[in-house]
């Protein structure tokens, strides 16, 4: 049993706000994220800084986070104090990006208790912080990230140039340092072969649609802005919002079409999927995602039962290999991971008809 | 199957990119996938933006190669370092490499001038933002009513009322 104060495992045992337990879950737009990248003026970027310089930056950022209203109550870990599984689990929970460099001296991470705000220190840039909210609410995500930015900017001097804006280690992030993205579930567009057209529409408005998982497992996709320079933050948010709205509308129309023309097939697929999820003993990662996709579609069309959206969102994170190992409290090999994943799914789908205790 | 990138390690990650209406699949090993940022879907986008940004960055690195070897006086980062890693060494690098970075930024972003928030935090963005949030909520409310999703509509209406009170306060 994991105690609430036992490090990363303790934090991740609690639901993230993006699961949508407190409302806001959406059947097409799973989560909205806004990430900002910032660097301290007059200091080498983390990739070029020595250990002493990195430790100094971490100390400054940590102090600023403590004094900022938003992250004052957040959990903080120096990256080098975390195990590889801890670090991977934070990425599976989408609180940091994978390859954030948490293994290097001087790195660190701050996460607010609700897991809607998180900040990585000394990854590719001195600071990379994000706001992650359930459903389709890029404006709320931006509002939170922007306010945190103001608080941090008042405490730390950011590297800034009048022409090039906020300076980042990767020139692709220069300017606003902003990346707005939405995680989308698009099974009907995939089934009806209309996905590429939706991607082109997104591209026309300056956004990009990309597979969320390898091989687009689970019909999960991500829409995000392509550039960070030459527009205001709100213009970028609006552009991604517009693209997401267009894609979501197409998805909903395609779902209706499926409900009319392939009703029995869609219903059958959803029930078969939930039967496997409630009884399998070995479950691969992609297989799990694809089965959950069929269940989500069935639920959205009212053709099948199953766990509510927040529970499905939680499964999305908790069936990651690092989450499963944290839960088990030990390292697992690939086979054991698939077995643990099946166990978790069985519990969720076996219990789908019964109400869940909050936070369990 | 061997990794398409390094051609050395066993590939473990299949990665599909939609580009120009066609999807391209690549098989990567974990190291290459991680260094390309592919392990997280929300970050991965950078490299899969229909190829546009990644092409631009590649092109940007090629451009850097054509330039005579220069160094940033502040951090010692050389054009060759940037070409290899795709990352600059410090804020001063932007000035040191301005002649090559300027056109590159235009290529990557389609623009070369920052129009976003200024460095100093004192500004009046919040009111503007709240106005925009009201607008966006109203639009989503209308859509929900149109789709007859009344439960959602009720939630959005509450949220809108809450926000309007907040703005008025
Ligand atoms: Zn490789
Ligand atoms: Zn430099």
PDB file of C-alpha atoms in Angstrom, chain A residues 23-26 31 33 35-36 38-46 48-49 91 94 96-99 123-126 128 130 132 135-137 139-140 142-143 145-147 149-151 153-154 158-176 179 181-183 195-196 199-200 207-216 221-235 237-238 241 245 249 252 286, chain B residues 12-26 33-53 57 60-61 71-72 74-78 81-82 84-95 97-99 101-102 104-106 108-123 125-126 128-130 132-137 139-140 143 147 149 152 155-156 159 163 166:
ATOM      1  CA  UNK A  23     -16.090  17.638 -14.122  1.00  0.00           C
ATOM      2  CA  UNK A  24     -14.924  18.813 -17.501  1.00  0.00           C
ATOM      3  CA  UNK A  25     -14.302  15.398 -19.064  1.00  0.00           C
ATOM      4  CA  UNK A  26     -15.098  15.388 -22.765  1.00  0.00           C
ATOM      5  CA  UNK A  31      -7.208  17.106 -22.141  1.00  0.00           C
ATOM      6  CA  UNK A  33      -2.357  21.636 -22.263  1.00  0.00           C
ATOM      7  CA  UNK A  35       3.303  24.822 -21.975  1.00  0.00           C
ATOM      8  CA  UNK A  36       5.644  27.791 -21.686  1.00  0.00           C
ATOM      9  CA  UNK A  38      11.549  30.349 -20.200  1.00  0.00           C
ATOM     10  CA  UNK A  39      15.249  30.924 -19.480  1.00  0.00           C
ATOM     11  CA  UNK A  40      17.076  33.129 -17.021  1.00  0.00           C
ATOM     12  CA  UNK A  41      18.848  36.134 -18.518  1.00  0.00           C
ATOM     13  CA  UNK A  42      22.624  36.100 -18.760  1.00  0.00           C
ATOM     14  CA  UNK A  43      23.091  32.406 -17.994  1.00  0.00           C
ATOM     15  CA  UNK A  44      24.029  29.536 -20.273  1.00  0.00           C
ATOM     16  CA  UNK A  45      21.138  27.212 -21.187  1.00  0.00           C
ATOM     17  CA  UNK A  46      21.165  23.911 -19.229  1.00  0.00           C
ATOM     18  CA  UNK A  48      25.829  24.161 -21.929  1.00  0.00           C
ATOM     19  CA  UNK A  49      25.958  24.928 -18.224  1.00  0.00           C
ATOM     20  CA  UNK A  91       6.093  11.688 -17.998  1.00  0.00           C
ATOM     21  CA  UNK A  94       2.067  14.141 -18.691  1.00  0.00           C
ATOM     22  CA  UNK A  96       6.872  16.542 -17.663  1.00  0.00           C
ATOM     23  CA  UNK A  97       7.971  15.637 -21.165  1.00  0.00           C
ATOM     24  CA  UNK A  98       9.912  12.402 -21.553  1.00  0.00           C
ATOM     25  CA  UNK A  99      13.564  13.073 -22.001  1.00  0.00           C
ATOM     26  CA  UNK A 123      15.594  20.223 -18.875  1.00  0.00           C
ATOM     27  CA  UNK A 124      16.310  21.622 -22.334  1.00  0.00           C
ATOM     28  CA  UNK A 125      15.570  25.081 -20.904  1.00  0.00           C
ATOM     29  CA  UNK A 126      15.905  26.584 -17.441  1.00  0.00           C
ATOM     30  CA  UNK A 128       9.423  24.587 -18.762  1.00  0.00           C
ATOM     31  CA  UNK A 130       2.618  23.734 -18.076  1.00  0.00           C
ATOM     32  CA  UNK A 132      -2.996  20.672 -17.949  1.00  0.00           C
ATOM     33  CA  UNK A 135     -11.530  18.369 -21.687  1.00  0.00           C
ATOM     34  CA  UNK A 136     -11.512  21.243 -24.125  1.00  0.00           C
ATOM     35  CA  UNK A 137     -10.415  24.361 -22.264  1.00  0.00           C
ATOM     36  CA  UNK A 139      -8.156  29.255 -22.530  1.00  0.00           C
ATOM     37  CA  UNK A 140      -8.319  28.102 -18.918  1.00  0.00           C
ATOM     38  CA  UNK A 142      -3.471  29.354 -20.851  1.00  0.00           C
ATOM     39  CA  UNK A 143      -4.848  31.556 -18.103  1.00  0.00           C
ATOM     40  CA  UNK A 145       0.121  29.081 -17.234  1.00  0.00           C
ATOM     41  CA  UNK A 146       0.140  32.807 -18.024  1.00  0.00           C
ATOM     42  CA  UNK A 147      -0.516  33.794 -14.423  1.00  0.00           C
ATOM     43  CA  UNK A 149       4.485  33.066 -15.815  1.00  0.00           C
ATOM     44  CA  UNK A 150       3.715  36.533 -14.424  1.00  0.00           C
ATOM     45  CA  UNK A 151       4.457  35.390 -10.893  1.00  0.00           C
ATOM     46  CA  UNK A 153       8.747  36.714 -14.153  1.00  0.00           C
ATOM     47  CA  UNK A 154       8.378  39.070 -11.192  1.00  0.00           C
ATOM     48  CA  UNK A 158      13.878  36.052 -18.083  1.00  0.00           C
ATOM     49  CA  UNK A 159      16.068  36.102 -21.197  1.00  0.00           C
ATOM     50  CA  UNK A 160      14.181  38.290 -23.648  1.00  0.00           C
ATOM     51  CA  UNK A 161      14.864  40.086 -26.902  1.00  0.00           C
ATOM     52  CA  UNK A 162      12.576  42.746 -28.379  1.00  0.00           C
ATOM     53  CA  UNK A 163      12.615  41.088 -31.791  1.00  0.00           C
ATOM     54  CA  UNK A 164      12.865  37.419 -30.922  1.00  0.00           C
ATOM     55  CA  UNK A 165      10.836  37.439 -27.720  1.00  0.00           C
ATOM     56  CA  UNK A 166      11.610  34.893 -25.015  1.00  0.00           C
ATOM     57  CA  UNK A 167      14.866  33.172 -25.883  1.00  0.00           C
ATOM     58  CA  UNK A 168      14.925  29.380 -25.775  1.00  0.00           C
ATOM     59  CA  UNK A 169      17.632  26.782 -26.256  1.00  0.00           C
ATOM     60  CA  UNK A 170      15.729  25.483 -29.268  1.00  0.00           C
ATOM     61  CA  UNK A 171      15.007  28.361 -31.696  1.00  0.00           C
ATOM     62  CA  UNK A 172      11.790  26.506 -32.543  1.00  0.00           C
ATOM     63  CA  UNK A 173      10.487  27.636 -29.136  1.00  0.00           C
ATOM     64  CA  UNK A 174      11.681  31.245 -29.385  1.00  0.00           C
ATOM     65  CA  UNK A 175       9.120  34.053 -29.254  1.00  0.00           C
ATOM     66  CA  UNK A 176       6.199  33.212 -27.005  1.00  0.00           C
ATOM     67  CA  UNK A 179       2.873  25.289 -27.147  1.00  0.00           C
ATOM     68  CA  UNK A 181      -2.081  21.227 -27.475  1.00  0.00           C
ATOM     69  CA  UNK A 182      -5.118  19.034 -27.081  1.00  0.00           C
ATOM     70  CA  UNK A 183      -5.267  15.267 -26.734  1.00  0.00           C
ATOM     71  CA  UNK A 195      -8.629  11.505 -40.607  1.00  0.00           C
ATOM     72  CA  UNK A 196      -6.244  12.795 -43.225  1.00  0.00           C
ATOM     73  CA  UNK A 199      -5.359  16.800 -40.568  1.00  0.00           C
ATOM     74  CA  UNK A 200      -5.229  18.910 -43.700  1.00  0.00           C
ATOM     75  CA  UNK A 207      -2.111  23.796 -36.417  1.00  0.00           C
ATOM     76  CA  UNK A 208      -0.862  20.268 -36.774  1.00  0.00           C
ATOM     77  CA  UNK A 209      -2.474  16.936 -36.056  1.00  0.00           C
ATOM     78  CA  UNK A 210      -0.177  14.103 -35.050  1.00  0.00           C
ATOM     79  CA  UNK A 211      -0.623  10.614 -33.624  1.00  0.00           C
ATOM     80  CA  UNK A 212      -0.719  10.632 -29.840  1.00  0.00           C
ATOM     81  CA  UNK A 213       0.829   7.205 -29.365  1.00  0.00           C
ATOM     82  CA  UNK A 214       3.081   5.180 -31.615  1.00  0.00           C
ATOM     83  CA  UNK A 215       1.132   3.908 -34.596  1.00  0.00           C
ATOM     84  CA  UNK A 216      -1.808   6.043 -33.445  1.00  0.00           C
ATOM     85  CA  UNK A 221      -4.114  12.194 -31.560  1.00  0.00           C
ATOM     86  CA  UNK A 222      -2.669  15.532 -30.604  1.00  0.00           C
ATOM     87  CA  UNK A 223      -3.406  18.906 -32.189  1.00  0.00           C
ATOM     88  CA  UNK A 224      -0.939  21.723 -31.496  1.00  0.00           C
ATOM     89  CA  UNK A 225       0.353  25.021 -32.831  1.00  0.00           C
ATOM     90  CA  UNK A 226       3.170  24.860 -35.367  1.00  0.00           C
ATOM     91  CA  UNK A 227       4.969  28.067 -34.537  1.00  0.00           C
ATOM     92  CA  UNK A 228       5.574  30.143 -31.441  1.00  0.00           C
ATOM     93  CA  UNK A 229       6.784  33.399 -32.970  1.00  0.00           C
ATOM     94  CA  UNK A 230       5.002  36.144 -34.885  1.00  0.00           C
ATOM     95  CA  UNK A 231       1.583  35.918 -33.192  1.00  0.00           C
ATOM     96  CA  UNK A 232       0.273  36.931 -29.801  1.00  0.00           C
ATOM     97  CA  UNK A 233      -0.336  34.205 -27.245  1.00  0.00           C
ATOM     98  CA  UNK A 234      -4.102  34.586 -27.600  1.00  0.00           C
ATOM     99  CA  UNK A 235      -3.884  34.321 -31.379  1.00  0.00           C
ATOM    100  CA  UNK A 237      -4.557  29.757 -28.458  1.00  0.00           C
ATOM    101  CA  UNK A 238      -7.391  30.781 -30.761  1.00  0.00           C
ATOM    102  CA  UNK A 241      -8.955  26.137 -30.488  1.00  0.00           C
ATOM    103  CA  UNK A 245     -13.227  22.596 -32.764  1.00  0.00           C
ATOM    104  CA  UNK A 249     -17.025  18.540 -35.118  1.00  0.00           C
ATOM    105  CA  UNK A 252     -18.891  13.921 -33.947  1.00  0.00           C
ATOM    106  CA  UNK A 286      -1.373  -0.961 -27.618  1.00  0.00           C
TER     107      UNK A 286
ATOM    108  CA  UNK B  12      10.755  -0.721 -30.274  1.00  0.00           C
ATOM    109  CA  UNK B  13       8.623   2.251 -31.222  1.00  0.00           C
ATOM    110  CA  UNK B  14       6.535   2.510 -34.324  1.00  0.00           C
ATOM    111  CA  UNK B  15       5.858   6.078 -35.205  1.00  0.00           C
ATOM    112  CA  UNK B  16       3.342   7.256 -37.773  1.00  0.00           C
ATOM    113  CA  UNK B  17       3.405  10.697 -39.237  1.00  0.00           C
ATOM    114  CA  UNK B  18       0.618  12.181 -41.310  1.00  0.00           C
ATOM    115  CA  UNK B  19       2.077  14.340 -44.006  1.00  0.00           C
ATOM    116  CA  UNK B  20       0.287  15.758 -46.999  1.00  0.00           C
ATOM    117  CA  UNK B  21      -2.573  13.310 -46.588  1.00  0.00           C
ATOM    118  CA  UNK B  22      -0.307  10.271 -46.519  1.00  0.00           C
ATOM    119  CA  UNK B  23       0.965   8.546 -43.440  1.00  0.00           C
ATOM    120  CA  UNK B  24       4.605   7.598 -43.097  1.00  0.00           C
ATOM    121  CA  UNK B  25       5.696   5.016 -40.601  1.00  0.00           C
ATOM    122  CA  UNK B  26       9.091   4.954 -38.971  1.00  0.00           C
ATOM    123  CA  UNK B  33      12.761   7.990 -29.993  1.00  0.00           C
ATOM    124  CA  UNK B  34      13.687   9.657 -26.738  1.00  0.00           C
ATOM    125  CA  UNK B  35      16.180  12.024 -28.279  1.00  0.00           C
ATOM    126  CA  UNK B  36      13.547  12.928 -30.853  1.00  0.00           C
ATOM    127  CA  UNK B  37      11.053  13.542 -28.046  1.00  0.00           C
ATOM    128  CA  UNK B  38       8.707  10.799 -29.254  1.00  0.00           C
ATOM    129  CA  UNK B  39       7.924   9.264 -25.904  1.00  0.00           C
ATOM    130  CA  UNK B  40       5.353  11.868 -24.983  1.00  0.00           C
ATOM    131  CA  UNK B  41       2.476  12.526 -27.363  1.00  0.00           C
ATOM    132  CA  UNK B  42       2.048  16.165 -26.502  1.00  0.00           C
ATOM    133  CA  UNK B  43       5.728  16.934 -27.025  1.00  0.00           C
ATOM    134  CA  UNK B  44       6.112  14.609 -29.951  1.00  0.00           C
ATOM    135  CA  UNK B  45       4.062  16.944 -32.090  1.00  0.00           C
ATOM    136  CA  UNK B  46       7.014  19.222 -32.607  1.00  0.00           C
ATOM    137  CA  UNK B  47       8.650  16.619 -34.755  1.00  0.00           C
ATOM    138  CA  UNK B  48       5.578  15.452 -36.523  1.00  0.00           C
ATOM    139  CA  UNK B  49       4.023  18.711 -37.554  1.00  0.00           C
ATOM    140  CA  UNK B  50       3.402  17.391 -41.015  1.00  0.00           C
ATOM    141  CA  UNK B  51       7.147  17.522 -41.330  1.00  0.00           C
ATOM    142  CA  UNK B  52       7.030  21.288 -41.599  1.00  0.00           C
ATOM    143  CA  UNK B  53       8.841  22.331 -38.488  1.00  0.00           C
ATOM    144  CA  UNK B  57      14.847  22.887 -38.361  1.00  0.00           C
ATOM    145  CA  UNK B  60      18.099  25.585 -40.371  1.00  0.00           C
ATOM    146  CA  UNK B  61      20.897  23.270 -39.330  1.00  0.00           C
ATOM    147  CA  UNK B  71      31.554  31.294 -31.743  1.00  0.00           C
ATOM    148  CA  UNK B  72      29.320  32.915 -29.181  1.00  0.00           C
ATOM    149  CA  UNK B  74      29.506  34.529 -23.961  1.00  0.00           C
ATOM    150  CA  UNK B  75      29.255  30.731 -23.852  1.00  0.00           C
ATOM    151  CA  UNK B  76      31.652  29.531 -26.539  1.00  0.00           C
ATOM    152  CA  UNK B  77      28.907  27.723 -28.448  1.00  0.00           C
ATOM    153  CA  UNK B  78      30.040  27.273 -32.059  1.00  0.00           C
ATOM    154  CA  UNK B  81      27.571  22.749 -31.915  1.00  0.00           C
ATOM    155  CA  UNK B  82      24.232  24.212 -32.855  1.00  0.00           C
ATOM    156  CA  UNK B  84      24.866  18.998 -34.157  1.00  0.00           C
ATOM    157  CA  UNK B  85      22.413  19.472 -31.296  1.00  0.00           C
ATOM    158  CA  UNK B  86      19.826  21.883 -32.688  1.00  0.00           C
ATOM    159  CA  UNK B  87      20.208  23.851 -29.471  1.00  0.00           C
ATOM    160  CA  UNK B  88      21.839  27.173 -28.742  1.00  0.00           C
ATOM    161  CA  UNK B  89      24.176  27.658 -25.787  1.00  0.00           C
ATOM    162  CA  UNK B  90      22.892  30.811 -24.102  1.00  0.00           C
ATOM    163  CA  UNK B  91      20.677  33.863 -24.657  1.00  0.00           C
ATOM    164  CA  UNK B  92      23.657  35.739 -26.110  1.00  0.00           C
ATOM    165  CA  UNK B  93      23.883  33.151 -28.922  1.00  0.00           C
ATOM    166  CA  UNK B  94      20.817  34.791 -30.491  1.00  0.00           C
ATOM    167  CA  UNK B  95      22.859  37.966 -30.966  1.00  0.00           C
ATOM    168  CA  UNK B  97      24.333  34.164 -34.619  1.00  0.00           C
ATOM    169  CA  UNK B  98      21.777  36.833 -35.531  1.00  0.00           C
ATOM    170  CA  UNK B  99      22.637  36.885 -39.222  1.00  0.00           C
ATOM    171  CA  UNK B 101      19.176  32.888 -36.991  1.00  0.00           C
ATOM    172  CA  UNK B 102      17.015  35.709 -38.361  1.00  0.00           C
ATOM    173  CA  UNK B 104      15.939  30.616 -39.899  1.00  0.00           C
ATOM    174  CA  UNK B 105      13.311  31.849 -37.464  1.00  0.00           C
ATOM    175  CA  UNK B 106      11.288  33.139 -40.382  1.00  0.00           C
ATOM    176  CA  UNK B 108      10.557  27.834 -38.770  1.00  0.00           C
ATOM    177  CA  UNK B 109       7.800  30.139 -37.563  1.00  0.00           C
ATOM    178  CA  UNK B 110       6.723  31.875 -40.752  1.00  0.00           C
ATOM    179  CA  UNK B 111       7.531  35.134 -38.982  1.00  0.00           C
ATOM    180  CA  UNK B 112      10.551  36.815 -37.478  1.00  0.00           C
ATOM    181  CA  UNK B 113       9.145  39.229 -34.936  1.00  0.00           C
ATOM    182  CA  UNK B 114       7.788  38.596 -31.456  1.00  0.00           C
ATOM    183  CA  UNK B 115       4.281  39.964 -30.984  1.00  0.00           C
ATOM    184  CA  UNK B 116       3.465  38.229 -27.706  1.00  0.00           C
ATOM    185  CA  UNK B 117       3.726  39.408 -24.153  1.00  0.00           C
ATOM    186  CA  UNK B 118       6.615  41.683 -23.156  1.00  0.00           C
ATOM    187  CA  UNK B 119       9.355  40.665 -20.744  1.00  0.00           C
ATOM    188  CA  UNK B 120       8.112  42.822 -17.868  1.00  0.00           C
ATOM    189  CA  UNK B 121       5.111  41.245 -16.157  1.00  0.00           C
ATOM    190  CA  UNK B 122       3.295  44.552 -15.575  1.00  0.00           C
ATOM    191  CA  UNK B 123       0.597  44.635 -18.215  1.00  0.00           C
ATOM    192  CA  UNK B 125      -3.465  41.075 -20.434  1.00  0.00           C
ATOM    193  CA  UNK B 126      -5.735  39.649 -17.755  1.00  0.00           C
ATOM    194  CA  UNK B 128      -8.448  40.966 -22.258  1.00  0.00           C
ATOM    195  CA  UNK B 129      -8.092  37.308 -21.459  1.00  0.00           C
ATOM    196  CA  UNK B 130     -11.198  37.218 -19.282  1.00  0.00           C
ATOM    197  CA  UNK B 132     -11.904  36.181 -24.466  1.00  0.00           C
ATOM    198  CA  UNK B 133     -12.807  33.438 -22.031  1.00  0.00           C
ATOM    199  CA  UNK B 134     -16.356  34.733 -21.775  1.00  0.00           C
ATOM    200  CA  UNK B 135     -16.590  34.804 -25.558  1.00  0.00           C
ATOM    201  CA  UNK B 136     -15.238  31.298 -25.921  1.00  0.00           C
ATOM    202  CA  UNK B 137     -17.552  29.962 -23.230  1.00  0.00           C
ATOM    203  CA  UNK B 139     -19.619  30.055 -28.180  1.00  0.00           C
ATOM    204  CA  UNK B 140     -19.296  26.617 -26.630  1.00  0.00           C
ATOM    205  CA  UNK B 143     -22.802  24.856 -29.684  1.00  0.00           C
ATOM    206  CA  UNK B 147     -26.304  19.825 -30.261  1.00  0.00           C
ATOM    207  CA  UNK B 149     -26.324  18.530 -24.981  1.00  0.00           C
ATOM    208  CA  UNK B 152     -23.042  20.242 -20.800  1.00  0.00           C
ATOM    209  CA  UNK B 155     -22.415  23.307 -16.775  1.00  0.00           C
ATOM    210  CA  UNK B 156     -21.106  25.873 -19.255  1.00  0.00           C
ATOM    211  CA  UNK B 159     -19.142  28.539 -15.528  1.00  0.00           C
ATOM    212  CA  UNK B 163     -16.612  34.072 -14.741  1.00  0.00           C
ATOM    213  CA  UNK B 166     -15.369  37.260 -11.276  1.00  0.00           C
TER     214      UNK B 166
END
